[in-house]
Amino acid sequence: MLSKSQARTFFLGGTVVTFAIFLALSWNSLVNDVPRQTNPENLSESVIRGKEMWESNNCMGCHTIFGEGAYYAPELTKVYERRGEGYIKAALMSKVPWAPRGRKMVAYGFTDEQANDMVEFFKWIGEVDLNGFPPKPDVKR
Amino acid sequence: MKYKSQKVAYWFFAAAMLLLVLQIVYGFIMGFAHMGYDGLHSVIPFNTARAVHTNLLVVWILLGFMGAAYYIIPEEAQNELVSVKLAYIQLITFLLVGVAAVTGYHLNYWEGRKFLEIPRPLDWLVVINVLTFLGIILATLYKGKKTTTTALVLTMGLVFAALLYLPGMIWFDNQTLDSFFRWWVVHLWVEGVWELIMGGILAFLLIKLTGVDREVIEKWLYVIVGLTFLSGILGTGHHYYYIGVGKIWLIVGGIFSMLEPLAFLAMALFAVAMYRKGEKKHPNKLALAWTLGTAILAFTGAGLLGMAHTLPQVNMYTHGTLVTAMHGHLAFWGAYGMIVFSFITFALPNLTGRKLYDTANGQLAFWLSNIGMLGMTLAFGVAGVAQVYLERKTGLEFGAVQQEIEVHFLVLVLCASMFATGILMFIYEFYRHGSPNDEAIGMEEILESA
């Protein structure tokens, strides 16, 4: 029967080994995957300002990006491809709540420059290689 | 209770209950908004309600953990807390930071990263606060007469939880890196070190409630936390499937996520086995019900429902939909909400000297809240699966899908009302215990044998 000290060895050993593997895999992702899949060379100042606005307005509190966030408003990973620049800017610059089908968004009333930064951010987001996410619909309606 | 300083735990629990009520209020605001009733939009838009809802969850559960630690550590170390005054200051400042953060969320002041919305300056105050808490706990352990495995596992969980808060405070220009390290905090908390804390509290409760030998319980505690880290650390991979890092995570995350329920299964089997093995018939039947309940629902919500949507081929479709909310609700309630409730139910009679061990109200609170939460999980599940099919498989537009599934939020709100009724009854029972007092010191054995 398992003794207490064997159980402790299992705990400590398992933790150290899996954590070491986790660190090695993380390192590999940072050094190899991120440069290959996320186009860091395209992270312009405009994209970075867009990301700051994305965070300082808690867009993730309603939307998802890379599938992460809240489930009240649309997934925005491919929004640039789906809606184009004009629609995105209209939603962001509107002085009254943008409300497709009645569900309201906060009226941010961004300036043209701010809205452009957000568009640049979405453009960069849309080009990240996400291993096939979001999936393409494959059932005929 | 055996030590005077344990009384501080009571106020942590009371604060936790208050924040839970607020959390539920904001939950209702979101439930109604999903049904199309967003009358509060101009004052409390959805993103505010959402940030408040999830942050209050984290804060009340942490308050519960801290309260439990302030109760457990003196008893395990056989020593008074080194400073009760500092513990009270820590509680008050923690609450003040919370109030500041929540107020900020209503004024569009935050750092909108899911679960880590607290703005950077307040992050530092959290760090100082948690260090104070850890200082008190570690100093008490150091000065104590004994260091038990239970105390050690609990403290280890608390120390790691504090350390893991730090990667979430680094700024990245790249959204992929931002997400990558955000999960070091969020995932390694809830599927790692929080389970250590839960395991420590569970072991303490089982020792007290079942009378099974400490050595036996603590041996299995090591096995459980061993399984937790063995599966949970590499299980982080299931958050890395689709954020812009390599496909190796699909394999690693997939395999280790399949193993993650094992820790919770072990916890459930362990709790039930100790209950059956135990010869002591502790009169606090409600505490026992919550303790067995948390072990079983943690396995269901965190273990099984988590596994159900972390397989890469399933997650490709369910990622970022209401299916996540289904798993999230039962996981947090079953594992962390209920362990805090278990502990409060166990500790209150000992802190106040009033033995409300097995009241009708208490029973009703247990059943209403749990059945209510199971109903909510089901409602989220149905809404989520319908959403996945309509949106991800047939390509129907997001807004159109949301209108199709509005009705499930009516079911959600109804079940949430049941849940909330249970919680209010629990709080009423909490209130009926009265305040903690010195006369309750040393009365535990007398109460138990009466």
Short mmCIF file of N, CA and C in Angstrom, two decimals, chain B residues 114-184:
data_model
loop_
_atom_site.label_atom_id
_atom_site.label_comp_id
_atom_site.label_asym_id
_atom_site.label_seq_id
_atom_site.Cartn_x
_atom_site.Cartn_y
_atom_site.Cartn_z
N LYS B 114 -10.02 39.80 -19.72
CA LYS B 114 -10.95 38.91 -19.04
C LYS B 114 -10.43 38.37 -17.70
N PHE B 115 -11.16 38.60 -16.66
CA PHE B 115 -10.86 38.21 -15.27
C PHE B 115 -9.82 39.10 -14.60
N LEU B 116 -8.99 39.80 -15.40
CA LEU B 116 -7.94 40.62 -14.80
C LEU B 116 -8.19 42.09 -15.13
N GLU B 117 -9.44 42.51 -14.94
CA GLU B 117 -9.82 43.86 -15.35
C GLU B 117 -9.28 44.95 -14.42
N ILE B 118 -8.82 44.55 -13.23
CA ILE B 118 -8.35 45.55 -12.27
C ILE B 118 -7.23 46.38 -12.88
N PRO B 119 -7.37 47.73 -12.88
CA PRO B 119 -6.33 48.57 -13.48
C PRO B 119 -4.99 48.44 -12.73
N ARG B 120 -3.91 48.70 -13.47
CA ARG B 120 -2.56 48.44 -12.97
C ARG B 120 -2.25 49.05 -11.58
N PRO B 121 -2.58 50.34 -11.35
CA PRO B 121 -2.23 50.89 -10.03
C PRO B 121 -2.88 50.10 -8.89
N LEU B 122 -4.11 49.65 -9.11
CA LEU B 122 -4.79 48.88 -8.07
C LEU B 122 -4.18 47.48 -7.93
N ASP B 123 -3.65 46.96 -9.06
CA ASP B 123 -2.97 45.66 -9.02
C ASP B 123 -1.89 45.66 -7.94
N TRP B 124 -1.14 46.77 -7.88
CA TRP B 124 -0.04 46.84 -6.91
C TRP B 124 -0.57 46.81 -5.49
N LEU B 125 -1.72 47.47 -5.27
CA LEU B 125 -2.32 47.45 -3.94
C LEU B 125 -2.75 46.03 -3.57
N VAL B 126 -3.28 45.29 -4.57
CA VAL B 126 -3.65 43.90 -4.33
C VAL B 126 -2.42 43.11 -3.90
N VAL B 127 -1.31 43.35 -4.62
CA VAL B 127 -0.07 42.63 -4.32
C VAL B 127 0.36 42.89 -2.87
N ILE B 128 0.35 44.17 -2.47
CA ILE B 128 0.76 44.52 -1.10
C ILE B 128 -0.15 43.84 -0.08
N ASN B 129 -1.46 43.88 -0.40
CA ASN B 129 -2.44 43.30 0.50
C ASN B 129 -2.23 41.80 0.68
N VAL B 130 -2.04 41.11 -0.45
CA VAL B 130 -1.87 39.67 -0.39
C VAL B 130 -0.56 39.30 0.32
N LEU B 131 0.48 40.14 0.13
CA LEU B 131 1.73 39.89 0.84
C LEU B 131 1.54 40.01 2.35
N THR B 132 0.72 40.98 2.76
CA THR B 132 0.43 41.13 4.19
C THR B 132 -0.24 39.87 4.71
N PHE B 133 -1.25 39.42 3.95
CA PHE B 133 -1.96 38.20 4.34
C PHE B 133 -0.99 37.02 4.48
N LEU B 134 -0.15 36.85 3.44
CA LEU B 134 0.80 35.73 3.47
C LEU B 134 1.78 35.87 4.62
N GLY B 135 2.18 37.12 4.89
CA GLY B 135 3.10 37.37 6.00
C GLY B 135 2.50 36.87 7.31
N ILE B 136 1.23 37.20 7.54
CA ILE B 136 0.58 36.78 8.79
C ILE B 136 0.52 35.24 8.86
N ILE B 137 0.13 34.63 7.75
CA ILE B 137 -0.02 33.17 7.73
C ILE B 137 1.34 32.49 7.95
N LEU B 138 2.35 32.93 7.19
CA LEU B 138 3.66 32.29 7.27
C LEU B 138 4.30 32.50 8.65
N ALA B 139 4.15 33.72 9.20
CA ALA B 139 4.74 33.98 10.52
C ALA B 139 4.05 33.12 11.59
N THR B 140 2.74 32.95 11.44
CA THR B 140 2.01 32.13 12.41
C THR B 140 2.48 30.67 12.33
N LEU B 141 2.65 30.20 11.10
CA LEU B 141 3.13 28.82 10.91
C LEU B 141 4.52 28.66 11.50
N TYR B 142 5.39 29.66 11.23
CA TYR B 142 6.78 29.61 11.67
C TYR B 142 6.88 29.58 13.20
N LYS B 143 6.01 30.37 13.84
CA LYS B 143 6.05 30.45 15.30
C LYS B 143 5.27 29.32 15.96
N GLY B 144 4.51 28.59 15.17
CA GLY B 144 3.63 27.56 15.71
C GLY B 144 4.40 26.36 16.25
N LYS B 145 3.65 25.51 16.95
CA LYS B 145 4.29 24.32 17.53
C LYS B 145 4.42 23.20 16.51
N LYS B 146 3.51 23.19 15.52
CA LYS B 146 3.50 22.09 14.57
C LYS B 146 3.32 22.60 13.15
N THR B 147 3.86 21.87 12.17
CA THR B 147 3.56 22.17 10.78
C THR B 147 2.98 20.91 10.15
N THR B 148 1.68 20.92 9.93
CA THR B 148 1.04 19.72 9.40
C THR B 148 1.00 19.77 7.88
N THR B 149 0.79 18.62 7.27
CA THR B 149 0.68 18.56 5.81
C THR B 149 -0.47 19.42 5.32
N THR B 150 -1.62 19.35 6.05
CA THR B 150 -2.78 20.13 5.63
C THR B 150 -2.43 21.62 5.59
N ALA B 151 -1.79 22.10 6.65
CA ALA B 151 -1.42 23.51 6.70
C ALA B 151 -0.43 23.84 5.59
N LEU B 152 0.49 22.91 5.33
CA LEU B 152 1.52 23.12 4.33
C LEU B 152 0.92 23.22 2.92
N VAL B 153 0.01 22.29 2.60
CA VAL B 153 -0.61 22.29 1.27
C VAL B 153 -1.42 23.56 1.08
N LEU B 154 -2.19 23.93 2.10
CA LEU B 154 -3.00 25.14 2.04
C LEU B 154 -2.11 26.36 1.82
N THR B 155 -1.04 26.46 2.60
CA THR B 155 -0.16 27.62 2.49
C THR B 155 0.56 27.65 1.15
N MET B 156 0.96 26.47 0.69
CA MET B 156 1.62 26.40 -0.62
C MET B 156 0.68 26.93 -1.71
N GLY B 157 -0.58 26.52 -1.63
CA GLY B 157 -1.58 27.01 -2.59
C GLY B 157 -1.68 28.52 -2.55
N LEU B 158 -1.72 29.08 -1.35
CA LEU B 158 -1.87 30.53 -1.21
C LEU B 158 -0.64 31.27 -1.72
N VAL B 159 0.55 30.74 -1.42
CA VAL B 159 1.79 31.40 -1.88
C VAL B 159 1.89 31.36 -3.41
N PHE B 160 1.62 30.19 -3.99
CA PHE B 160 1.68 30.08 -5.46
C PHE B 160 0.64 30.98 -6.11
N ALA B 161 -0.54 31.06 -5.50
CA ALA B 161 -1.60 31.91 -6.07
C ALA B 161 -1.11 33.35 -6.15
N ALA B 162 -0.40 33.79 -5.10
CA ALA B 162 0.12 35.16 -5.09
C ALA B 162 1.19 35.33 -6.17
N LEU B 163 2.10 34.36 -6.26
CA LEU B 163 3.18 34.45 -7.26
C LEU B 163 2.63 34.49 -8.68
N LEU B 164 1.60 33.67 -8.91
CA LEU B 164 1.07 33.56 -10.26
C LEU B 164 0.27 34.78 -10.70
N TYR B 165 -0.01 35.69 -9.77
CA TYR B 165 -0.70 36.92 -10.15
C TYR B 165 0.21 37.80 -10.99
N LEU B 166 1.53 37.63 -10.80
CA LEU B 166 2.49 38.54 -11.42
C LEU B 166 2.57 38.47 -12.96
N PRO B 167 2.57 37.26 -13.58
CA PRO B 167 2.65 37.25 -15.06
C PRO B 167 1.51 38.02 -15.72
N GLY B 168 0.40 38.16 -15.01
CA GLY B 168 -0.74 38.89 -15.57
C GLY B 168 -0.53 40.39 -15.56
N MET B 169 0.55 40.84 -14.94
CA MET B 169 0.78 42.29 -14.84
C MET B 169 1.79 42.80 -15.86
N ILE B 170 2.25 41.89 -16.75
CA ILE B 170 3.23 42.32 -17.75
C ILE B 170 2.48 42.84 -18.98
N TRP B 171 2.93 43.96 -19.54
CA TRP B 171 2.29 44.49 -20.76
C TRP B 171 2.93 43.86 -22.00
N PHE B 172 2.09 43.42 -22.94
CA PHE B 172 2.58 42.92 -24.22
C PHE B 172 1.89 43.68 -25.36
N ASP B 173 2.65 44.02 -26.40
CA ASP B 173 2.04 44.63 -27.58
C ASP B 173 1.27 43.60 -28.38
N ASN B 174 1.73 42.36 -28.27
CA ASN B 174 1.20 41.29 -29.10
C ASN B 174 0.05 40.57 -28.36
N GLN B 175 -1.13 40.58 -28.95
CA GLN B 175 -2.31 39.98 -28.31
C GLN B 175 -2.10 38.50 -27.97
N THR B 176 -1.35 37.78 -28.83
CA THR B 176 -1.10 36.37 -28.58
C THR B 176 -0.32 36.19 -27.28
N LEU B 177 0.73 37.01 -27.11
CA LEU B 177 1.53 36.90 -25.88
C LEU B 177 0.71 37.32 -24.66
N ASP B 178 -0.09 38.35 -24.85
CA ASP B 178 -0.95 38.84 -23.79
C ASP B 178 -1.84 37.70 -23.28
N SER B 179 -2.47 37.03 -24.23
CA SER B 179 -3.35 35.93 -23.89
C SER B 179 -2.58 34.76 -23.27
N PHE B 180 -1.41 34.49 -23.87
CA PHE B 180 -0.57 33.38 -23.39
C PHE B 180 -0.29 33.52 -21.90
N PHE B 181 0.13 34.70 -21.47
CA PHE B 181 0.51 34.87 -20.06
C PHE B 181 -0.68 35.16 -19.15
N ARG B 182 -1.78 35.65 -19.74
CA ARG B 182 -2.99 35.83 -18.94
C ARG B 182 -3.45 34.47 -18.40
N TRP B 183 -3.27 33.44 -19.23
CA TRP B 183 -3.69 32.10 -18.78
C TRP B 183 -2.77 31.53 -17.70
N TRP B 184 -1.54 32.03 -17.65
CA TRP B 184 -0.66 31.59 -16.54
C TRP B 184 -1.32 31.96 -15.22
#
